[in-house]
Amino acid sequence: MRESTSEMAVLGALALGGEMSGYDIRQFIDASISHFWRESYGQIYPVLAQLGRQKLVKSSADKASNRDRRRYSITKAGRQRLVEWLVIEPQPERPRNELLLKVFLASQAPTRIVIQHLESMIASCRAQTKELKQVEQEVRLQDAGSETLRFSIATIRAGIRMAQARARWAREAIEIISKRQA
Amino acid sequence: MRESTSEMAVLGALALGGEMSGYDIRQFIDASISHFWRESYGQIYPVLAQLGRQKLVKSSADKASNRDRRRYSITKAGRQRLVEWLVIEPQPERPRNELLLKVFLASQAPTRIVIQHLESMIASCRAQTKELKQVEQEVRLQDAGSETLRFSIATIRAGIRMAQARARWAREAIEIISKRQA
DNA sequence: TTTGGCATGTAATCCGTTACATGATTAG
DNA sequence: CTAATCATGTAACGGATTACATGCCAAA
């Protein structure tokens, strides 16, 4: 089974967003879940072709525009497939973290280097927190009353909390690292 | 430039741990930084060969054992290369998060499904927090006085804080999702 | 003696990004 | 007119995992 998570992201976009082109799907993902997900065209188009072969999506040429444009929509089988995947418990991910690797190896370079990295991280976390808080307010207004609002909000809250936690950790790390041993 | 982060992880292991075999490197990484990094043999051996070609590590057959065993150590050029990499500011990573994707798409399945996922996550975060707190105590005792202690501790604290933040978020998310709209 | 851990390596495959190639439409 | 955006797709490459293949040594 190939590209299973990308398949599900594309299927999910079509389930929530209705009929869309490959291009639209990219915009949709970018606009709604870019803080924890992304898909490139290099994934989306092959995945759409494959989903089509599996009858999980259907496509039609768009007659309203004489531009080269295909519109995809999810089929009943596609919705079923999506649910099958949704019920599978996601395994805890263990992503590699380059900053933590640099912290772990920091004894090999001047201490100020890693402190600088941590300080930039704090800045970028603060920026992200601020931005996501704005997004949260916007989404609350725009999607008020929508069935999916609470799920969007839950993912945005995740981004905010993680950014805050990273920033707090970085503060603590700077203290731990700066303190000379007794 | 290929496999740059794996190269640096291997180089870093040799910088901290001294002379080691490919097998040892794997054990070292597993024992010390597995909560945010991992390397498979399928990476380690090709990377060692490549580092050798670049004169960043040197190897010698181990005569003390007549087992098939090569011991690698970092060269001066290797240490330089490592420092060059350490000073580069790590860019904020945006990993894909499957759980968050499932939360975002949760309207497509019964609500209890995603609640269950969040509850399992809380359980696994608690377990990880507990485990890392133990590791922290062990490392504090074992590496007391070591030059690298504070850096190890900083990375462990990151794991603890992130696990706690994830658990707290999951609690909040369950509330958000369970609440019926007014 | 047989199982588990030590030890090295390759091949297949997967999943994903980036670069490339092409061209239409629309807003300024 | 022309730049930005809409739009689709392929090819090359990169980085990592997993499975496979092999075999020694030590302890139970």
Coordinates of C-alpha atoms (C1' of nucleotides) in Angstrom, one line a residue:
Chain A
M1 CA 0.0 0.0 0.0
R2 CA 1.6 3.2 -1.1
E3 CA 1.3 6.8 0.0
S4 CA -1.3 5.9 2.5
T5 CA -1.2 9.1 4.6
S6 CA -1.1 11.4 1.6
E7 CA -4.0 9.4 0.2
M8 CA -6.0 10.0 3.3
A9 CA -5.1 13.7 3.5
V10 CA -6.4 14.1 -0.1
L11 CA -9.4 12.0 0.5
G12 CA -10.1 14.0 3.7
A13 CA -9.8 17.3 1.9
L14 CA -12.4 16.2 -0.7
A15 CA -14.6 14.9 2.1
L16 CA -14.7 18.2 3.9
G17 CA -14.3 20.6 0.9
G18 CA -16.4 18.9 -1.7
E19 CA -15.5 18.9 -5.4
M20 CA -12.0 20.3 -6.0
S21 CA -9.1 20.3 -8.4
G22 CA -5.7 19.1 -7.5
Y23 CA -4.7 22.7 -7.3
D24 CA -7.6 23.5 -5.0
I25 CA -6.7 20.6 -2.7
R26 CA -3.2 22.0 -2.3
Q27 CA -4.7 25.4 -1.4
F28 CA -7.2 23.9 1.0
I29 CA -4.5 21.9 2.9
D30 CA -2.2 25.0 3.0
A31 CA -5.0 27.2 4.3
S32 CA -6.4 24.9 6.9
I33 CA -3.8 22.5 8.3
S34 CA -0.4 23.8 7.2
H35 CA 0.8 24.0 10.8
F36 CA 0.9 20.2 10.9
W37 CA 0.5 19.0 7.4
R38 CA 1.6 19.7 3.8
E39 CA 1.2 18.1 0.4
S40 CA 3.2 18.9 -2.7
Y41 CA 1.8 18.7 -6.2
G42 CA 4.3 16.0 -6.8
Q43 CA 2.3 13.9 -4.3
I44 CA -1.2 15.2 -5.0
Y45 CA -1.5 14.4 -8.7
P46 CA -0.2 10.9 -8.6
V47 CA -2.3 10.2 -5.5
L48 CA -5.4 11.5 -7.2
A49 CA -4.7 9.2 -10.2
Q50 CA -4.3 6.3 -7.8
L51 CA -7.4 7.1 -5.8
G52 CA -9.3 7.2 -9.2
R53 CA -8.0 3.8 -10.1
Q54 CA -9.3 2.5 -6.8
K55 CA -12.7 4.2 -7.3
L56 CA -12.2 6.2 -4.1
V57 CA -12.6 9.4 -6.0
K58 CA -14.3 10.3 -9.3
S59 CA -13.3 13.1 -11.7
S60 CA -14.8 15.1 -14.4
A61 CA -13.5 17.6 -16.8
D62 CA -14.6 21.1 -15.8
K63 CA -16.8 22.5 -18.6
A64 CA -17.3 25.8 -16.9
S65 CA -13.8 26.7 -17.7
N66 CA -12.0 25.9 -20.9
R67 CA -8.8 25.9 -18.9
D68 CA -7.2 22.5 -18.3
R69 CA -8.9 21.6 -15.1
R70 CA -10.3 18.5 -13.6
R71 CA -12.6 18.4 -10.7
Y72 CA -12.4 15.5 -8.2
S73 CA -15.0 14.4 -5.7
I74 CA -15.0 11.6 -3.1
T75 CA -17.1 8.5 -3.8
K76 CA -19.1 6.4 -1.3
A77 CA -16.2 3.9 -1.3
G78 CA -13.9 6.8 -0.6
R79 CA -15.8 7.8 2.4
Q80 CA -15.8 4.3 3.7
R81 CA -12.1 4.0 3.1
L82 CA -11.5 7.2 5.0
V83 CA -13.5 6.0 8.0
E84 CA -11.6 2.7 8.0
W85 CA -8.4 4.7 8.3
L86 CA -9.8 7.2 10.9
V87 CA -10.6 4.4 13.3
I88 CA -7.0 3.1 13.3
E89 CA -5.2 4.4 16.4
P90 CA -2.3 6.6 15.3
Q91 CA 1.0 5.3 16.7
P92 CA 3.1 7.7 18.7
E93 CA 5.5 9.4 16.3
R94 CA 9.1 9.8 17.1
P95 CA 10.3 12.5 14.6
R96 CA 13.9 13.4 14.5
N97 CA 14.7 16.7 16.0
E98 CA 17.7 18.5 14.7
L99 CA 17.7 21.2 17.4
L100 CA 17.8 18.5 20.1
L101 CA 20.6 16.8 18.4
K102 CA 22.6 20.0 18.3
V103 CA 21.8 20.5 22.0
F104 CA 23.0 17.0 22.8
L105 CA 26.2 17.6 20.9
A106 CA 26.7 21.1 22.1
S107 CA 29.8 20.3 24.2
Q108 CA 31.7 20.1 20.8
A109 CA 31.3 23.8 20.1
P110 CA 31.3 27.1 22.0
T111 CA 28.3 27.2 24.4
R112 CA 27.0 30.5 23.1
I113 CA 26.2 28.7 19.7
V114 CA 23.5 26.5 21.1
I115 CA 22.2 29.3 23.3
Q116 CA 21.8 31.4 20.2
H117 CA 19.9 28.6 18.5
L118 CA 17.6 28.3 21.6
E119 CA 17.0 32.0 21.6
S120 CA 16.0 32.1 17.9
M121 CA 13.7 29.2 18.6
I122 CA 12.0 31.1 21.4
A123 CA 11.5 34.0 19.0
S124 CA 10.0 31.8 16.3
C125 CA 7.8 30.0 18.8
R126 CA 6.4 33.3 20.1
A127 CA 5.7 34.4 16.5
Q128 CA 4.0 31.1 15.8
T129 CA 1.9 31.3 19.0
K130 CA 0.8 34.8 18.1
E131 CA -0.1 33.9 14.6
L132 CA -2.0 30.8 15.6
K133 CA -4.0 32.8 18.2
Q134 CA -5.0 35.1 15.4
V135 CA -6.0 32.2 13.2
E136 CA -8.0 30.8 16.1
Q137 CA -10.0 34.0 16.3
E138 CA -10.6 34.2 12.6
V139 CA -11.7 30.6 12.3
R140 CA -14.1 31.1 15.2
L141 CA -15.8 33.9 13.4
Q142 CA -15.7 32.5 9.9
D143 CA -16.7 28.9 10.7
A144 CA -19.2 29.8 13.5
G145 CA -21.9 27.2 13.6
S146 CA -20.0 24.8 11.3
E147 CA -20.0 21.1 12.1
T148 CA -16.2 21.1 11.8
L149 CA -15.3 24.2 13.9
R150 CA -14.5 22.3 17.1
F151 CA -12.1 20.0 15.3
S152 CA -10.3 22.9 13.6
I153 CA -10.1 24.7 16.9
A154 CA -8.7 21.5 18.6
T155 CA -5.8 21.3 16.0
I156 CA -5.1 25.0 16.3
R157 CA -4.9 24.7 20.1
A158 CA -2.4 21.9 19.6
G159 CA -0.2 24.2 17.6
I160 CA -0.4 27.0 20.2
R161 CA 0.3 24.7 23.2
M162 CA 3.2 23.0 21.5
A163 CA 4.8 26.3 20.5
Q164 CA 4.4 27.6 24.1
A165 CA 5.8 24.4 25.5
R166 CA 8.8 24.6 23.2
A167 CA 9.4 28.2 24.2
R168 CA 9.2 27.4 27.9
W169 CA 11.5 24.4 27.5
A170 CA 14.0 26.6 25.6
R171 CA 14.1 29.0 28.5
E172 CA 14.7 26.2 30.9
A173 CA 17.4 24.7 28.7
I174 CA 19.2 28.0 28.5
E175 CA 19.3 28.1 32.3
I176 CA 20.4 24.5 32.6
I177 CA 23.2 25.0 30.1
S178 CA 24.4 28.4 31.4
K179 CA 24.6 27.3 35.0
R180 CA 28.1 26.3 35.9
Q181 CA 28.4 23.0 37.8
A182 CA 28.7 23.4 41.6
Chain B
M1 CA 25.4 16.6 -0.2
R2 CA 23.8 13.3 1.0
E3 CA 22.5 12.1 4.3
S4 CA 23.8 15.1 6.1
T5 CA 21.9 14.7 9.4
S6 CA 22.6 11.0 9.7
E7 CA 26.3 11.8 8.9
M8 CA 26.3 14.4 11.7
A9 CA 24.5 12.0 14.2
V10 CA 27.2 9.3 13.5
L11 CA 30.0 11.8 13.7
G12 CA 28.5 13.2 16.9
A13 CA 28.3 9.8 18.5
L14 CA 32.0 9.2 17.7
A15 CA 32.9 12.6 19.1
L16 CA 31.2 11.9 22.4
G17 CA 31.7 8.2 22.7
G18 CA 35.2 7.7 21.3
E19 CA 36.2 4.7 19.2
M20 CA 33.2 2.6 18.3
S21 CA 31.9 0.0 15.8
G22 CA 28.8 0.6 13.6
Y23 CA 27.0 -1.7 16.0
D24 CA 28.1 0.3 19.0
I25 CA 27.0 3.6 17.4
R26 CA 23.5 2.2 17.0
Q27 CA 23.5 1.1 20.6
F28 CA 24.8 4.5 21.7
I29 CA 22.2 6.4 19.8
D30 CA 19.5 4.1 21.1
A31 CA 20.6 4.4 24.7
S32 CA 21.1 8.2 24.8
I33 CA 18.8 10.0 22.3
S34 CA 16.2 7.5 21.2
H35 CA 13.4 9.9 22.4
F36 CA 14.2 12.2 19.6
W37 CA 16.6 10.5 17.2
R38 CA 17.2 7.1 15.6
E39 CA 19.5 5.5 13.1
S40 CA 19.1 2.2 11.4
Y41 CA 22.0 0.0 10.3
G42 CA 20.9 0.6 6.8
Q43 CA 21.9 4.2 7.3
I44 CA 24.9 3.8 9.7
Y45 CA 27.1 1.5 7.6
P46 CA 26.8 3.4 4.3
V47 CA 27.3 6.7 6.2
L48 CA 30.4 5.3 7.9
A49 CA 31.8 4.3 4.5
Q50 CA 31.1 7.8 3.1
L51 CA 32.6 9.5 6.1
G52 CA 35.7 7.4 5.7
R53 CA 36.0 8.5 2.0
Q54 CA 35.8 12.1 3.2
K55 CA 38.4 11.4 5.9
L56 CA 36.0 12.5 8.6
V57 CA 36.4 9.2 10.3
K58 CA 39.2 6.6 10.3
S59 CA 38.7 2.9 10.9
S60 CA 40.9 0.0 11.9
A61 CA 40.2 -3.7 12.1
D62 CA 39.8 -4.8 15.7
K63 CA 42.6 -7.2 16.5
A64 CA 41.4 -7.8 20.1
S65 CA 38.6 -9.8 18.7
N66 CA 38.8 -12.2 15.8
R67 CA 35.2 -11.5 15.2
D68 CA 34.3 -9.4 12.1
R69 CA 34.5 -6.0 13.7
R70 CA 35.7 -2.6 12.6
R71 CA 36.3 0.3 15.0
Y72 CA 35.8 3.8 13.9
S73 CA 37.0 7.1 15.4
I74 CA 36.5 10.7 14.4
T75 CA 39.4 12.6 12.8
K76 CA 40.4 16.2 13.3
A77 CA 38.7 17.1 10.0
G78 CA 35.6 15.3 11.3
R79 CA 35.5 17.4 14.5
Q80 CA 35.8 20.5 12.3
R81 CA 33.0 19.4 10.1
L82 CA 30.8 18.7 13.1
V83 CA 31.4 22.2 14.5
E84 CA 30.6 23.7 11.1
W85 CA 27.3 21.9 11.2
L86 CA 26.6 22.7 14.8
V87 CA 26.8 26.5 14.2
I88 CA 24.1 26.4 11.5
E89 CA 20.8 27.5 12.9
P90 CA 18.3 24.6 12.7
Q91 CA 15.2 25.6 10.8
P92 CA 11.9 25.1 12.5
E93 CA 10.6 21.7 11.5
R94 CA 7.0 21.1 10.5
P95 CA 6.5 17.4 10.8
R96 CA 3.3 15.8 9.7
N97 CA 1.1 14.8 12.5
E98 CA -1.2 11.9 11.8
L99 CA -3.2 12.3 15.0
L100 CA -3.9 15.9 14.3
L101 CA -5.0 15.0 10.8
K102 CA -7.4 12.5 12.3
V103 CA -8.7 15.1 14.7
F104 CA -9.2 17.6 11.8
L105 CA -11.2 15.0 9.9
A106 CA -13.0 13.6 12.9
S107 CA -16.4 14.9 11.6
Q108 CA -16.3 12.0 9.1
A109 CA -16.5 9.3 11.8
P110 CA -18.3 8.8 15.1
T111 CA -17.0 11.3 17.7
R112 CA -16.0 8.6 20.2
I113 CA -13.4 7.4 17.8
V114 CA -11.2 10.4 18.0
I115 CA -11.9 10.7 21.7
Q116 CA -10.5 7.2 22.1
H117 CA -7.4 8.2 20.2
L118 CA -6.9 11.2 22.4
E119 CA -7.3 9.1 25.5
S120 CA -4.7 6.5 24.4
M121 CA -2.5 9.4 23.6
I122 CA -2.8 10.8 27.1
A123 CA -1.9 7.3 28.5
S124 CA 1.2 7.0 26.3
C125 CA 2.3 10.6 27.2
R126 CA 1.9 9.8 30.9
A127 CA 4.0 6.7 30.4
Q128 CA 6.6 8.6 28.5
T129 CA 6.8 11.3 31.0
K130 CA 7.2 8.8 33.8
E131 CA 9.9 7.0 32.0
L132 CA 11.9 10.1 31.0
K133 CA 11.7 11.3 34.6
Q134 CA 13.4 8.1 35.7
V135 CA 15.9 8.4 32.9
E136 CA 16.6 11.9 34.1
Q137 CA 17.4 10.7 37.6
E138 CA 19.6 7.9 36.4
V139 CA 21.6 10.1 34.1
R140 CA 22.1 12.7 36.9
L141 CA 23.6 10.0 39.0
Q142 CA 25.6 8.1 36.3
D143 CA 27.0 11.2 34.5
A144 CA 27.4 13.4 37.6
G145 CA 30.3 15.7 37.0
S146 CA 30.5 15.0 33.3
E147 CA 31.0 17.8 30.8
T148 CA 28.0 16.6 28.8
L149 CA 25.5 16.1 31.6
R150 CA 23.7 19.5 31.3
F151 CA 23.2 18.9 27.6
S152 CA 21.7 15.4 28.1
I153 CA 19.5 16.8 30.8
A154 CA 18.3 19.6 28.6
T155 CA 17.2 17.1 25.9
I156 CA 15.5 14.9 28.4
R157 CA 13.6 17.9 29.8
A158 CA 12.5 18.6 26.3
G159 CA 11.0 15.2 26.1
I160 CA 9.2 15.5 29.4
R161 CA 7.8 19.0 28.7
M162 CA 6.6 18.0 25.2
A163 CA 4.9 14.8 26.5
Q164 CA 3.2 16.9 29.3
A165 CA 2.1 19.5 26.8
R166 CA 0.7 16.9 24.5
A167 CA -1.3 15.3 27.4
R168 CA -2.7 18.6 28.5
W169 CA -3.6 19.5 25.0
A170 CA -5.4 16.2 24.6
R171 CA -7.4 16.9 27.7
E172 CA -8.4 20.3 26.4
A173 CA -9.2 18.8 22.9
I174 CA -11.5 16.2 24.5
E175 CA -13.4 19.0 26.2
I176 CA -13.6 21.1 23.0
I177 CA -14.8 18.2 21.0
S178 CA -17.3 16.9 23.6
K179 CA -19.0 20.2 24.2
R180 CA -22.1 20.6 22.2
Q181 CA -22.4 23.9 20.3
A182 CA -24.7 26.5 22.0
Chain C
dT1 C1' 23.3 -27.5 21.6
dT2 C1' 20.6 -23.9 20.8
dT3 C1' 19.3 -19.3 21.7
dG4 C1' 20.3 -14.6 22.0
dG5 C1' 23.3 -11.0 21.2
dC6 C1' 27.2 -9.2 18.5
dA7 C1' 28.4 -7.8 13.9
dT8 C1' 28.3 -6.2 8.9
dG9 C1' 26.4 -5.2 5.0
dT10 C1' 23.1 -4.9 0.6
dA11 C1' 18.7 -4.5 -1.9
dA12 C1' 14.2 -3.3 -2.4
dT13 C1' 11.1 -0.1 -1.5
dC14 C1' 8.7 3.8 0.2
dC15 C1' 7.6 8.3 0.8
dG16 C1' 8.4 12.7 -0.1
dT17 C1' 10.5 17.2 -2.1
dT18 C1' 12.3 19.9 -5.8
dA19 C1' 13.1 21.0 -10.3
dC20 C1' 11.5 20.9 -14.7
dA21 C1' 8.2 21.5 -18.5
dT22 C1' 4.2 23.6 -20.2
dG23 C1' 0.7 26.7 -20.9
dA24 C1' -3.9 29.5 -20.0
dT25 C1' -6.2 33.3 -17.6
dT26 C1' -6.7 37.5 -15.2
dA27 C1' -5.8 41.7 -12.9
dG28 C1' -3.2 45.8 -12.9
Chain D
dC1 C1' 1.5 44.2 -22.0
dT2 C1' 3.1 41.7 -18.4
dA3 C1' 3.3 39.7 -14.1
dA4 C1' 0.9 36.8 -10.9
dT5 C1' -1.8 33.1 -10.3
dC6 C1' -4.2 29.1 -12.0
dA7 C1' -3.4 24.5 -13.5
dT8 C1' -1.4 19.8 -14.5
dG9 C1' 1.8 16.8 -14.6
dT10 C1' 6.7 14.1 -14.8
dA11 C1' 11.5 13.1 -13.6
dA12 C1' 15.2 13.1 -10.7
dC13 C1' 16.7 12.7 -6.5
dG14 C1' 17.1 12.2 -1.5
dG15 C1' 16.9 10.2 2.8
dA16 C1' 15.2 6.7 5.5
dT17 C1' 13.1 2.0 6.8
dT18 C1' 12.7 -2.9 6.3
dA19 C1' 13.8 -7.2 4.8
dC20 C1' 17.2 -10.0 3.5
dA21 C1' 21.7 -12.5 3.8
dT22 C1' 25.4 -14.1 6.5
dG23 C1' 27.9 -15.8 10.3
dC24 C1' 30.5 -15.7 15.0
dC25 C1' 30.6 -16.1 20.0
dA26 C1' 29.0 -16.8 24.7
dA27 C1' 26.0 -18.4 28.0
dA28 C1' 22.3 -21.4 29.5

